[in-house]
CSV table of C-alpha atoms and ligand atoms in Angstrom, one decimal:
chain,number,residue,atom,x,y,z
A,1,MET,CA,-0.4,11.2,50.7
A,2,ARG,CA,-2.4,14.3,50.0
A,3,ASN,CA,-2.7,14.5,46.2
A,4,ILE,CA,-3.4,17.1,43.8
A,5,ILE,CA,-4.4,16.9,39.9
A,6,LEU,CA,-3.2,19.3,37.2
A,7,CYS,CA,-5.5,19.5,34.2
A,8,GLY,CA,-5.9,21.3,31.0
A,9,ALA,CA,-5.2,21.1,27.5
A,10,PRO,CA,-2.1,19.5,25.7
A,11,GLY,CA,0.5,22.2,25.6
A,12,CYS,CA,-1.1,24.0,28.6
A,13,GLY,CA,2.1,23.9,30.9
A,14,LYS,CA,1.2,20.9,33.4
A,15,GLY,CA,4.7,19.5,32.8
A,16,THR,CA,6.5,22.6,33.2
A,17,GLN,CA,4.6,23.6,36.4
A,18,SER,CA,5.0,20.3,37.8
A,19,GLU,CA,8.8,21.0,38.2
A,20,PHE,CA,8.5,24.0,40.3
A,21,ILE,CA,6.0,22.3,42.2
A,22,VAL,CA,8.0,19.2,43.0
A,23,GLU,CA,10.7,21.5,43.9
A,24,LYS,CA,8.6,23.9,46.4
A,25,TYR,CA,6.6,21.5,48.0
A,26,GLY,CA,8.2,18.3,47.8
A,27,LEU,CA,5.5,16.5,45.9
A,28,THR,CA,5.9,13.7,43.5
A,29,HIS,CA,5.3,14.1,40.0
A,30,LEU,CA,3.3,11.3,38.1
A,31,SER,CA,2.6,11.9,34.5
A,32,THR,CA,0.7,9.0,32.5
A,33,GLY,CA,2.1,10.6,29.3
A,34,ASP,CA,5.6,9.8,30.6
A,35,ILE,CA,5.0,6.4,31.8
A,36,MET,CA,3.3,5.4,28.8
A,37,ARG,CA,6.0,7.0,26.6
A,38,ALA,CA,8.4,4.7,28.7
A,39,GLU,CA,6.3,1.8,28.3
A,40,VAL,CA,6.6,2.6,24.5
A,41,LYS,CA,10.1,3.1,24.5
A,42,SER,CA,10.6,-0.4,26.0
A,43,GLY,CA,9.5,-2.1,22.8
A,44,SER,CA,7.1,-4.4,25.1
A,45,GLU,CA,3.9,-5.7,23.9
A,46,LEU,CA,1.8,-3.4,26.2
A,47,GLY,CA,4.0,-0.7,24.7
A,48,LYS,CA,3.0,-1.8,21.1
A,49,LEU,CA,-0.6,-1.5,22.3
A,50,ILE,CA,-0.3,1.9,23.6
A,51,PHE,CA,1.3,3.4,20.7
A,52,SER,CA,-1.6,2.4,18.6
A,53,TYR,CA,-3.6,5.1,20.8
A,54,THR,CA,-0.8,7.9,21.5
A,55,GLY,CA,0.4,7.7,18.0
A,56,VAL,CA,-2.8,9.0,16.6
A,57,GLY,CA,-3.8,11.2,19.6
A,58,HIS,CA,-6.3,8.7,21.2
A,59,LEU,CA,-6.8,8.1,24.7
A,60,VAL,CA,-5.5,4.5,25.7
A,61,PRO,CA,-8.3,2.6,27.2
A,62,ASP,CA,-9.5,3.1,31.0
A,63,ASP,CA,-8.6,-0.3,31.8
A,64,VAL,CA,-4.8,-0.4,30.7
A,65,THR,CA,-4.5,3.1,32.2
A,66,ILE,CA,-5.8,2.7,35.6
A,67,ARG,CA,-3.8,-0.4,35.9
A,68,LEU,CA,-0.6,1.5,35.0
A,69,LEU,CA,-1.3,4.2,37.2
A,70,GLU,CA,-1.9,1.7,40.4
A,71,GLN,CA,1.1,0.1,39.7
A,72,HIS,CA,3.1,3.4,39.9
A,73,LEU,CA,1.2,4.2,43.1
A,74,ASP,CA,2.2,1.1,44.6
A,75,SER,CA,5.7,1.5,44.0
A,76,LEU,CA,5.9,4.8,45.6
A,77,PRO,CA,8.3,5.2,48.7
A,78,LYS,CA,6.0,4.9,52.1
A,79,ASP,CA,7.0,8.4,53.0
A,80,THR,CA,5.8,10.3,50.0
A,81,LYS,CA,4.2,13.6,50.9
A,82,GLY,CA,2.0,13.6,48.1
A,83,VAL,CA,1.7,13.3,43.9
A,84,ILE,CA,1.1,15.4,41.5
A,85,PHE,CA,-1.2,13.7,39.1
A,86,ASP,CA,-0.3,15.1,35.2
A,87,GLY,CA,-2.6,14.0,32.7
A,88,PHE,CA,-4.7,11.7,34.6
A,89,PRO,CA,-7.7,11.3,35.1
A,90,ARG,CA,-8.5,12.3,31.7
A,91,THR,CA,-12.1,10.7,31.4
A,92,LEU,CA,-15.0,10.8,33.9
A,93,ALA,CA,-14.5,7.2,34.3
A,94,GLN,CA,-10.9,7.4,35.5
A,95,ALA,CA,-12.2,10.2,37.9
A,96,LYS,CA,-14.4,8.0,39.4
A,97,GLU,CA,-12.1,5.3,39.4
A,98,LEU,CA,-9.2,7.4,41.1
A,99,GLU,CA,-11.6,8.7,43.7
A,100,SER,CA,-13.0,5.1,44.7
A,101,LEU,CA,-9.0,4.2,44.8
A,102,MET,CA,-8.4,7.0,47.1
A,103,ASP,CA,-11.4,5.8,49.2
A,104,ARG,CA,-9.8,2.4,49.5
A,105,ARG,CA,-6.4,3.8,50.9
A,106,PRO,CA,-7.3,5.2,54.2
A,107,ASP,CA,-4.0,7.6,54.1
A,108,ASP,CA,-4.6,8.8,50.5
A,109,SER,CA,-6.9,11.7,49.1
A,110,THR,CA,-6.9,14.1,46.3
A,111,ALA,CA,-7.3,17.6,47.4
A,112,VAL,CA,-7.9,19.8,44.2
A,113,LEU,CA,-7.7,19.8,40.8
A,114,ILE,CA,-6.1,22.6,39.2
A,115,ASP,CA,-7.3,23.5,35.7
A,116,ILE,CA,-4.4,25.5,33.7
A,117,ASN,CA,-6.6,27.5,31.5
A,118,VAL,CA,-4.8,28.3,28.1
A,119,PRO,CA,-7.0,29.6,24.7
A,120,GLU,CA,-7.1,27.3,21.8
A,121,ASP,CA,-5.0,29.3,19.4
A,122,GLU,CA,-2.2,29.8,22.1
A,123,ILE,CA,-2.0,25.8,22.5
A,124,ILE,CA,-1.9,24.9,19.0
A,125,ARG,CA,1.1,27.6,18.8
A,126,ARG,CA,3.1,25.8,21.8
A,127,LEU,CA,2.3,22.4,20.4
A,128,ILE,CA,3.8,23.2,16.9
A,129,GLU,CA,6.6,25.0,18.2
A,130,ARG,CA,7.3,22.2,21.0
A,131,GLY,CA,7.1,19.6,17.9
A,132,LYS,CA,10.1,21.1,16.5
A,133,THR,CA,12.3,19.9,19.6
A,134,SER,CA,10.3,17.5,21.5
A,135,GLY,CA,10.7,14.4,18.8
A,136,ARG,CA,7.3,13.4,20.0
A,137,ALA,CA,5.2,11.7,17.2
A,138,ASP,CA,2.1,13.1,18.6
A,139,ASP,CA,3.3,16.8,18.0
A,140,ASN,CA,2.1,17.7,14.6
A,141,LEU,CA,-1.0,19.7,13.4
A,142,GLU,CA,-3.1,16.7,12.4
A,143,THR,CA,-2.5,14.9,16.0
A,144,ILE,CA,-2.6,17.9,18.1
A,145,LYS,CA,-6.5,18.7,16.7
A,146,GLU,CA,-7.3,15.1,17.4
A,147,ARG,CA,-6.0,15.7,21.0
A,148,LEU,CA,-7.7,18.8,21.4
A,149,GLU,CA,-11.0,17.4,20.4
A,150,VAL,CA,-10.3,14.2,22.6
A,151,TYR,CA,-9.7,16.8,25.5
A,152,HIS,CA,-13.2,18.7,24.8
A,153,ASP,CA,-15.2,15.8,24.5
A,154,GLN,CA,-13.6,13.4,27.1
A,155,THR,CA,-11.6,15.4,29.5
A,156,ARG,CA,-13.4,18.5,30.1
A,157,PRO,CA,-16.6,16.7,32.0
A,158,VAL,CA,-13.8,15.6,34.7
A,159,ASP,CA,-13.4,19.4,35.7
A,160,ALA,CA,-17.2,19.7,36.3
A,161,TYR,CA,-16.9,16.5,38.4
A,162,TYR,CA,-14.2,17.7,40.8
A,163,ASP,CA,-16.3,21.3,40.9
A,164,SER,CA,-19.1,19.0,42.0
A,165,LEU,CA,-16.9,17.7,44.8
A,166,GLY,CA,-15.8,21.4,46.0
A,167,LYS,CA,-12.2,20.3,44.7
A,168,TYR,CA,-11.8,22.7,41.5
A,169,ALA,CA,-9.6,25.7,41.0
A,170,ARG,CA,-9.2,27.2,37.7
A,171,ILE,CA,-6.1,29.3,37.1
A,172,ASN,CA,-5.2,31.7,33.9
A,173,GLY,CA,-2.6,29.8,32.1
A,174,LEU,CA,-1.5,32.9,30.1
A,175,GLY,CA,1.9,34.9,31.1
A,176,THR,CA,5.2,34.0,32.2
A,177,ILE,CA,6.2,30.8,33.8
A,178,PRO,CA,6.8,32.3,37.0
A,179,GLU,CA,3.4,34.0,37.1
A,180,ILE,CA,1.5,31.1,36.2
A,181,PHE,CA,3.3,29.3,38.9
A,182,SER,CA,2.3,32.1,41.7
A,183,ARG,CA,-0.9,31.5,40.7
A,184,ILE,CA,-0.5,28.0,41.5
A,185,CYS,CA,1.0,28.5,44.7
A,186,GLU,CA,-1.9,30.6,45.9
A,187,VAL,CA,-4.0,27.6,45.6
A,188,LEU,CA,-1.3,25.5,47.1
A,189,ASP,CA,-0.4,27.3,50.3
A,190,LYS,CA,-3.7,26.6,51.6
A,191,LEU,CA,-3.2,23.0,51.5
A,192,TYR,CA,0.5,22.4,51.9
B,1,ADP,P1,-0.4,15.8,26.1
B,1,ADP,O1,-1.0,16.6,27.5
B,1,ADP,O2,0.7,16.9,25.6
B,1,ADP,O3,-1.4,15.3,25.3
B,1,ADP,P2,0.7,13.5,27.5
B,1,ADP,O4,2.2,13.5,27.7
B,1,ADP,O5,-0.2,14.1,28.8
B,1,ADP,O6,0.7,14.8,26.3
B,1,ADP,O7,-0.1,12.3,26.8
B,1,ADP,C1,0.2,11.8,25.5
B,1,ADP,C2,-0.6,10.7,25.2
B,1,ADP,O8,-0.6,9.7,26.1
B,1,ADP,C3,-2.2,11.1,25.3
B,1,ADP,O9,-2.5,11.9,24.1
B,1,ADP,C4,-2.6,9.7,25.6
B,1,ADP,O10,-2.6,9.0,24.1
B,1,ADP,C5,-2.0,9.1,26.3
B,1,ADP,N1,-2.4,9.3,27.8
B,1,ADP,C6,-1.7,9.9,28.8
B,1,ADP,N2,-2.5,9.9,29.8
B,1,ADP,C7,-3.8,9.1,29.3
B,1,ADP,C8,-4.6,8.8,30.3
B,1,ADP,N3,-4.9,9.3,31.4
B,1,ADP,N4,-5.7,8.2,29.6
B,1,ADP,C9,-5.6,7.6,28.3
B,1,ADP,N5,-4.4,8.2,27.5
B,1,ADP,C10,-3.5,8.6,28.0
């Protein structure tokens, strides 16, 4: 599988753009946020543990996150063309773990990290707007600010790491959804 990573602040449009990428390139969407929300919804003990972090805008510990991600990767059909990692890796430790996981799987690699860049005032505006209908416990101003801080402190270093591997592309995340998608296509057309 030739995989890609979609990165950017919460609300930058990763989920929306993933749907278009799935349709055009036949990749499989794998969102750690969705996986975690499903686990929380199931009411399991693990779900309760996860909600103690997601509910306040903190990251779920790396070991829990990586275990969940690996389980989902293992359950994919053998003929999967590639995966869009959405919301993962979110820490440098997760990034290094992902790269060593890829090294252990001879048919797997990460091709590129696409960083969707959106200014912070626009991010806050979008998340508050989304909160009116998303029903997500973490789309309120206090938790949004916490998530943005976590993004700056813990997730931004992942960009520099992929840049150092020569697998980093930054795109402008402002504009219409089709405009942003066409910027992503410019990167992906070289890969698929
Ligand atoms: P957003 O990008 O809007 O913050 P996500 O749906 O990607 O939303 O994630 C929601 C929450 O799930 C995060 O705030 C975090 O608590 C948890 N989460 C998702 N992915 C990870 C990850 N890779 N590592 C740790 N926690 C994660």
